[in-house]
PDB file of C-alpha atoms in Angstrom:
ATOM      1  CA  MET A1253       6.784 -16.267 -15.683  1.00  0.00           C
ATOM      2  CA  LYS A1254       7.117 -13.061 -17.531  1.00  0.00           C
ATOM      3  CA  LYS A1255       5.612 -10.214 -15.352  1.00  0.00           C
ATOM      4  CA  SER A1256       3.612  -7.537 -17.030  1.00  0.00           C
ATOM      5  CA  LEU A1257       2.368  -4.142 -15.477  1.00  0.00           C
ATOM      6  CA  PHE A1258      -0.088  -3.664 -18.327  1.00  0.00           C
ATOM      7  CA  SER A1259      -2.835  -6.123 -18.649  1.00  0.00           C
ATOM      8  CA  THR A1260      -6.525  -6.092 -18.526  1.00  0.00           C
ATOM      9  CA  LYS A1261      -6.311  -8.274 -15.488  1.00  0.00           C
ATOM     10  CA  THR A1262      -4.026  -5.552 -13.879  1.00  0.00           C
ATOM     11  CA  ILE A1263      -6.505  -2.163 -14.732  1.00  0.00           C
ATOM     12  CA  VAL A1264      -9.239  -4.122 -13.782  1.00  0.00           C
ATOM     13  CA  ALA A1265      -7.436  -4.989 -10.256  1.00  0.00           C
ATOM     14  CA  THR A1266      -6.395  -1.250 -10.041  1.00  0.00           C
ATOM     15  CA  GLY A1267      -9.938  -0.395 -10.159  1.00  0.00           C
ATOM     16  CA  LEU A1268     -11.515  -2.637  -7.775  1.00  0.00           C
ATOM     17  CA  GLY A1269      -8.142  -2.182  -5.170  1.00  0.00           C
ATOM     18  CA  GLY A1270      -8.668   1.444  -5.567  1.00  0.00           C
ATOM     19  CA  ALA A1271     -12.492   1.053  -4.381  1.00  0.00           C
ATOM     20  CA  LEU A1272     -11.833  -1.642  -1.680  1.00  0.00           C
ATOM     21  CA  PHE A1273      -9.181   0.647  -0.397  1.00  0.00           C
ATOM     22  CA  MET A1274     -11.540   3.582  -0.566  1.00  0.00           C
ATOM     23  CA  VAL A1275     -14.084   1.870   1.288  1.00  0.00           C
ATOM     24  CA  LEU A1276     -11.755   0.516   3.977  1.00  0.00           C
ATOM     25  CA  PHE A1277      -9.720   4.080   4.204  1.00  0.00           C
ATOM     26  CA  MET A1278     -13.136   5.656   5.237  1.00  0.00           C
ATOM     27  CA  PHE A1279     -14.634   2.804   7.380  1.00  0.00           C
ATOM     28  CA  VAL A1280     -12.120   0.539   8.984  1.00  0.00           C
ATOM     29  CA  LYS A1281      -9.414   2.916  10.904  1.00  0.00           C
ATOM     30  CA  VAL A1282      -8.154   3.036  14.690  1.00  0.00           C
ATOM     31  CA  PRO A1283      -7.414   6.433  15.925  1.00  0.00           C
ATOM     32  CA  SER A1284      -4.088   7.400  17.338  1.00  0.00           C
ATOM     33  CA  PRO A1285      -3.414   9.870  20.005  1.00  0.00           C
ATOM     34  CA  ILE A1286      -1.955  12.052  17.335  1.00  0.00           C
ATOM     35  CA  PRO A1287      -4.408  14.299  15.698  1.00  0.00           C
ATOM     36  CA  GLU A1288      -5.447  13.436  12.092  1.00  0.00           C
ATOM     37  CA  THR A1289      -3.141   9.944  12.045  1.00  0.00           C
ATOM     38  CA  ASN A1290      -4.987   6.618  12.062  1.00  0.00           C
ATOM     39  CA  LEU A1291      -4.481   3.244  11.610  1.00  0.00           C
ATOM     40  CA  GLN A1292      -5.337   2.281   8.708  1.00  0.00           C
ATOM     41  CA  ILE A1293      -6.118  -1.299   7.249  1.00  0.00           C
ATOM     42  CA  ALA A1294      -6.382  -0.134   3.986  1.00  0.00           C
ATOM     43  CA  TYR A1295      -2.802   0.133   3.605  1.00  0.00           C
ATOM     44  CA  GLY A1296      -2.398  -4.023   3.586  1.00  0.00           C
ATOM     45  CA  ILE A1297      -4.470  -3.812   0.596  1.00  0.00           C
ATOM     46  CA  SER A1298      -2.335  -1.547  -1.277  1.00  0.00           C
ATOM     47  CA  ALA A1299       0.493  -3.513  -0.641  1.00  0.00           C
ATOM     48  CA  PHE A1300      -1.399  -6.679  -1.402  1.00  0.00           C
ATOM     49  CA  PHE A1301      -2.291  -5.829  -4.690  1.00  0.00           C
ATOM     50  CA  GLY A1302       1.179  -4.100  -5.267  1.00  0.00           C
ATOM     51  CA  LEU A1303       2.573  -7.393  -4.479  1.00  0.00           C
ATOM     52  CA  LEU A1304       0.309  -9.126  -7.234  1.00  0.00           C
ATOM     53  CA  PHE A1305       0.252  -6.393 -10.187  1.00  0.00           C
ATOM     54  CA  GLY A1306       3.220  -4.290  -9.598  1.00  0.00           C
ATOM     55  CA  PRO A1307       4.318  -0.881  -8.401  1.00  0.00           C
ATOM     56  CA  ILE A1308       1.985   1.150 -10.849  1.00  0.00           C
ATOM     57  CA  ALA A1309      -1.246  -0.537  -9.665  1.00  0.00           C
ATOM     58  CA  GLY A1310       0.036  -0.597  -6.018  1.00  0.00           C
ATOM     59  CA  GLY A1311       0.773   3.119  -6.485  1.00  0.00           C
ATOM     60  CA  LEU A1312      -2.778   3.965  -8.114  1.00  0.00           C
ATOM     61  CA  ILE A1313      -4.897   1.772  -5.694  1.00  0.00           C
ATOM     62  CA  ALA A1314      -3.384   4.097  -2.892  1.00  0.00           C
ATOM     63  CA  PHE A1315      -3.790   7.045  -4.350  1.00  0.00           C
ATOM     64  CA  ILE A1316      -7.115   6.995  -6.079  1.00  0.00           C
ATOM     65  CA  GLY A1317      -8.613   5.172  -2.739  1.00  0.00           C
ATOM     66  CA  HIS A1318      -7.267   7.804  -0.478  1.00  0.00           C
ATOM     67  CA  ALA A1319      -8.229  10.963  -2.857  1.00  0.00           C
ATOM     68  CA  LEU A1320     -11.247   9.532  -3.397  1.00  0.00           C
ATOM     69  CA  SER A1321     -11.906   9.084   0.631  1.00  0.00           C
ATOM     70  CA  ASP A1322     -10.822  12.422   1.674  1.00  0.00           C
ATOM     71  CA  PHE A1323     -13.137  14.081  -1.250  1.00  0.00           C
ATOM     72  CA  LEU A1324     -16.178  11.964   0.065  1.00  0.00           C
ATOM     73  CA  SER A1325     -15.216  12.503   3.630  1.00  0.00           C
ATOM     74  CA  TYR A1326     -14.220  16.076   3.833  1.00  0.00           C
ATOM     75  CA  GLY A1327     -15.143  17.673   0.307  1.00  0.00           C
ATOM     76  CA  SER A1328     -11.604  17.745  -0.767  1.00  0.00           C
ATOM     77  CA  PRO A1329      -8.041  15.824  -0.741  1.00  0.00           C
ATOM     78  CA  TRP A1330      -5.426  16.385   1.453  1.00  0.00           C
ATOM     79  CA  TRP A1331      -3.015  16.263  -1.256  1.00  0.00           C
ATOM     80  CA  SER A1332       0.342  15.827   0.763  1.00  0.00           C
ATOM     81  CA  TRP A1333      -0.809  12.362   2.425  1.00  0.00           C
ATOM     82  CA  VAL A1334      -2.675  11.229  -1.084  1.00  0.00           C
ATOM     83  CA  VAL A1335       0.561  11.683  -2.981  1.00  0.00           C
ATOM     84  CA  ALA A1336       2.361   9.984   0.059  1.00  0.00           C
ATOM     85  CA  SER A1337      -0.047   7.200  -0.174  1.00  0.00           C
ATOM     86  CA  GLY A1338       0.937   6.648  -3.711  1.00  0.00           C
ATOM     87  CA  VAL A1339       4.280   6.863  -3.105  1.00  0.00           C
ATOM     88  CA  ALA A1340       3.980   4.192  -0.459  1.00  0.00           C
ATOM     89  CA  GLY A1341       1.799   1.931  -2.839  1.00  0.00           C
ATOM     90  CA  ALA A1342       4.289   2.721  -5.380  1.00  0.00           C
ATOM     91  CA  ILE A1343       7.428   1.717  -3.751  1.00  0.00           C
ATOM     92  CA  GLY A1344       5.922  -1.349  -1.885  1.00  0.00           C
ATOM     93  CA  GLY A1345       5.091  -2.923  -5.235  1.00  0.00           C
ATOM     94  CA  MET A1346       8.643  -3.095  -6.404  1.00  0.00           C
ATOM     95  CA  ALA A1347       8.270  -6.334  -4.431  1.00  0.00           C
ATOM     96  CA  TYR A1348       6.506  -7.653  -7.459  1.00  0.00           C
ATOM     97  CA  LEU A1349       9.851  -7.106  -9.474  1.00  0.00           C
ATOM     98  CA  LYS A1350      12.319  -7.591  -7.311  1.00  0.00           C
ATOM     99  CA  SER A1351      11.180 -10.600  -5.521  1.00  0.00           C
ATOM    100  CA  LYS A1352      13.209 -13.748  -6.494  1.00  0.00           C
ATOM    101  CA  THR A1353       9.880 -15.947  -6.067  1.00  0.00           C
ATOM    102  CA  ASP A1354       6.391 -15.770  -8.085  1.00  0.00           C
ATOM    103  CA  ILE A1355       3.318 -15.603  -6.146  1.00  0.00           C
ATOM    104  CA  GLU A1356       1.631 -17.158  -8.899  1.00  0.00           C
ATOM    105  CA  GLN A1357       3.389 -20.172  -8.303  1.00  0.00           C
ATOM    106  CA  GLY A1358       2.583 -20.430  -4.630  1.00  0.00           C
ATOM    107  CA  GLU A1359       5.926 -19.037  -3.390  1.00  0.00           C
ATOM    108  CA  PHE A1360       6.071 -16.127  -1.219  1.00  0.00           C
ATOM    109  CA  ASP A1361       8.970 -14.243  -0.393  1.00  0.00           C
ATOM    110  CA  PHE A1362       8.253 -12.617   2.810  1.00  0.00           C
ATOM    111  CA  LYS A1363      11.344 -10.966   3.406  1.00  0.00           C
ATOM    112  CA  SER A1364      11.356  -9.031   0.100  1.00  0.00           C
ATOM    113  CA  PHE A1365       7.953  -8.078   0.690  1.00  0.00           C
ATOM    114  CA  ILE A1366       8.801  -6.615   4.080  1.00  0.00           C
ATOM    115  CA  ILE A1367      11.853  -4.781   3.332  1.00  0.00           C
ATOM    116  CA  TRP A1368      10.294  -3.270  -0.104  1.00  0.00           C
ATOM    117  CA  ASN A1369       7.134  -2.144   2.133  1.00  0.00           C
ATOM    118  CA  VAL A1370       9.108  -0.800   5.255  1.00  0.00           C
ATOM    119  CA  ILE A1371      11.270   1.403   2.942  1.00  0.00           C
ATOM    120  CA  ALA A1372       8.191   2.399   0.927  1.00  0.00           C
ATOM    121  CA  ASN A1373       6.325   3.549   4.210  1.00  0.00           C
ATOM    122  CA  ALA A1374       9.613   5.263   5.629  1.00  0.00           C
ATOM    123  CA  VAL A1375       9.844   7.496   2.266  1.00  0.00           C
ATOM    124  CA  ALA A1376       6.144   7.945   2.023  1.00  0.00           C
ATOM    125  CA  TRP A1377       5.285   9.231   5.812  1.00  0.00           C
ATOM    126  CA  VAL A1378       8.912  10.306   7.513  1.00  0.00           C
ATOM    127  CA  ILE A1379       9.709  12.267   4.441  1.00  0.00           C
ATOM    128  CA  VAL A1380       7.239  12.874   1.325  1.00  0.00           C
ATOM    129  CA  ALA A1381       4.016  13.738   3.729  1.00  0.00           C
ATOM    130  CA  PRO A1382       5.519  15.975   6.192  1.00  0.00           C
ATOM    131  CA  VAL A1383       7.652  17.988   3.406  1.00  0.00           C
ATOM    132  CA  LEU A1384       4.876  18.447   1.418  1.00  0.00           C
ATOM    133  CA  ASP A1385       2.386  19.372   4.205  1.00  0.00           C
ATOM    134  CA  ILE A1386       5.021  22.351   4.812  1.00  0.00           C
ATOM    135  CA  VAL A1387       5.352  23.287   1.260  1.00  0.00           C
ATOM    136  CA  ILE A1388       1.836  22.735   0.375  1.00  0.00           C
ATOM    137  CA  TYR A1389       0.001  23.807   3.690  1.00  0.00           C
ATOM    138  CA  ALA A1390       2.416  25.720   5.727  1.00  0.00           C
ATOM    139  CA  GLU A1391       1.808  23.375   8.664  1.00  0.00           C
ATOM    140  CA  PRO A1392       3.722  23.279  11.529  1.00  0.00           C
ATOM    141  CA  VAL A1393       7.243  21.236  11.372  1.00  0.00           C
ATOM    142  CA  ASN A1394       6.939  19.389  14.866  1.00  0.00           C
ATOM    143  CA  LEU A1395       3.401  18.225  14.034  1.00  0.00           C
ATOM    144  CA  VAL A1396       3.928  17.213  10.890  1.00  0.00           C
ATOM    145  CA  PHE A1397       7.147  15.019  11.361  1.00  0.00           C
ATOM    146  CA  THR A1398       5.356  13.361  14.283  1.00  0.00           C
ATOM    147  CA  GLN A1399       2.405  12.828  12.613  1.00  0.00           C
ATOM    148  CA  GLY A1400       4.442  11.002   9.556  1.00  0.00           C
ATOM    149  CA  ILE A1401       6.759   9.110  12.103  1.00  0.00           C
ATOM    150  CA  VAL A1402       3.457   7.541  13.972  1.00  0.00           C
ATOM    151  CA  ALA A1403       2.193   6.855  10.732  1.00  0.00           C
ATOM    152  CA  PHE A1404       5.122   5.236   9.351  1.00  0.00           C
ATOM    153  CA  ILE A1405       5.118   2.727  12.291  1.00  0.00           C
ATOM    154  CA  MET A1406       1.611   2.178  12.170  1.00  0.00           C
ATOM    155  CA  ASP A1407       1.179   1.595   8.649  1.00  0.00           C
ATOM    156  CA  ALA A1408       4.304  -0.747   8.385  1.00  0.00           C
ATOM    157  CA  ILE A1409       2.733  -2.901  11.260  1.00  0.00           C
ATOM    158  CA  VAL A1410      -0.309  -2.923   9.107  1.00  0.00           C
ATOM    159  CA  VAL A1411       1.046  -3.691   5.886  1.00  0.00           C
ATOM    160  CA  ILE A1412       3.430  -6.712   7.261  1.00  0.00           C
ATOM    161  CA  VAL A1413       0.483  -8.165   8.958  1.00  0.00           C
ATOM    162  CA  VAL A1414      -2.663  -7.827   6.871  1.00  0.00           C
ATOM    163  CA  GLY A1415      -1.032  -7.300   3.624  1.00  0.00           C
ATOM    164  CA  GLY A1416       1.684 -10.295   4.593  1.00  0.00           C
ATOM    165  CA  ALA A1417      -0.934 -12.591   5.893  1.00  0.00           C
ATOM    166  CA  LEU A1418      -3.223 -11.950   2.378  1.00  0.00           C
ATOM    167  CA  ALA A1419      -0.150 -12.989   0.279  1.00  0.00           C
ATOM    168  CA  PHE A1420       0.898 -15.568   2.724  1.00  0.00           C
ATOM    169  CA  ALA A1421      -3.045 -17.148   2.070  1.00  0.00           C
ATOM    170  CA  TYR A1422      -3.034 -16.343  -1.481  1.00  0.00           C
ATOM    171  CA  ALA A1423       0.428 -17.951  -2.227  1.00  0.00           C
ATOM    172  CA  LYS A1424      -1.201 -21.152  -0.177  1.00  0.00           C
ATOM    173  CA  THR A1425      -3.983 -21.210  -2.843  1.00  0.00           C
ATOM    174  CA  LYS A1426      -1.638 -21.710  -5.629  1.00  0.00           C
ATOM    175  CA  THR A1427       0.119 -24.790  -7.054  1.00  0.00           C
ATOM    176  CA  LYS A1428       3.551 -24.948  -8.421  1.00  0.00           C
ATOM    177  CA  GLU A1429       3.836 -25.637 -12.507  1.00  0.00           C
ATOM    178  CA  GLY A1430       4.305 -29.366 -12.703  1.00  0.00           C
ATOM    179  CA  SER A1431       3.719 -30.116  -9.375  1.00  0.00           C
ATOM    180  CA  LEU A1432       0.972 -32.236 -10.171  1.00  0.00           C
ATOM    181  CA  SER A1433       2.070 -35.852 -11.404  1.00  0.00           C
ATOM    182  CA  LYS A1434      -0.265 -38.434 -13.341  1.00  0.00           C
ATOM    183  CA  LYS A1435      -0.320 -41.807 -11.479  1.00  0.00           C
TER     184      LYS A1435
END
């Protein structure tokens, strides 16, 4: 099956995914001992949607959902982390393009999903967020890299557990083409 990054289904899923991400990001989080760093269930949603619809959808879902959540909660987005969320969603969504299996056929390549999403979270939270915090907001170096490392660990775990469970369950609802036979 040819994978499409731009379809009506993908656009609708991006809008719905962004809204779901925003609500989860605002209301379903577990604080960590590090200031302004929470375990966010929403990242499992962007990883799952990225696997189903691709890196553009995954990136936009996380970017839009995080930006709207910050705007509604604080009055202004914290752009360094909003951009990092989009980067994590986009890179994690590469599993859609690079997987050797097709989740729509009931096949879930968990290994590829994990690899892409761990890389995505490492780049987003250990590099992008801290560097942008320093450049944009002149935040203290030690604080932002500590926050980034903690966010990377927590978000990678959430993506693997929540996103992986959603993808596994979704794959189980699909049947392979030609798997049904007439008796």
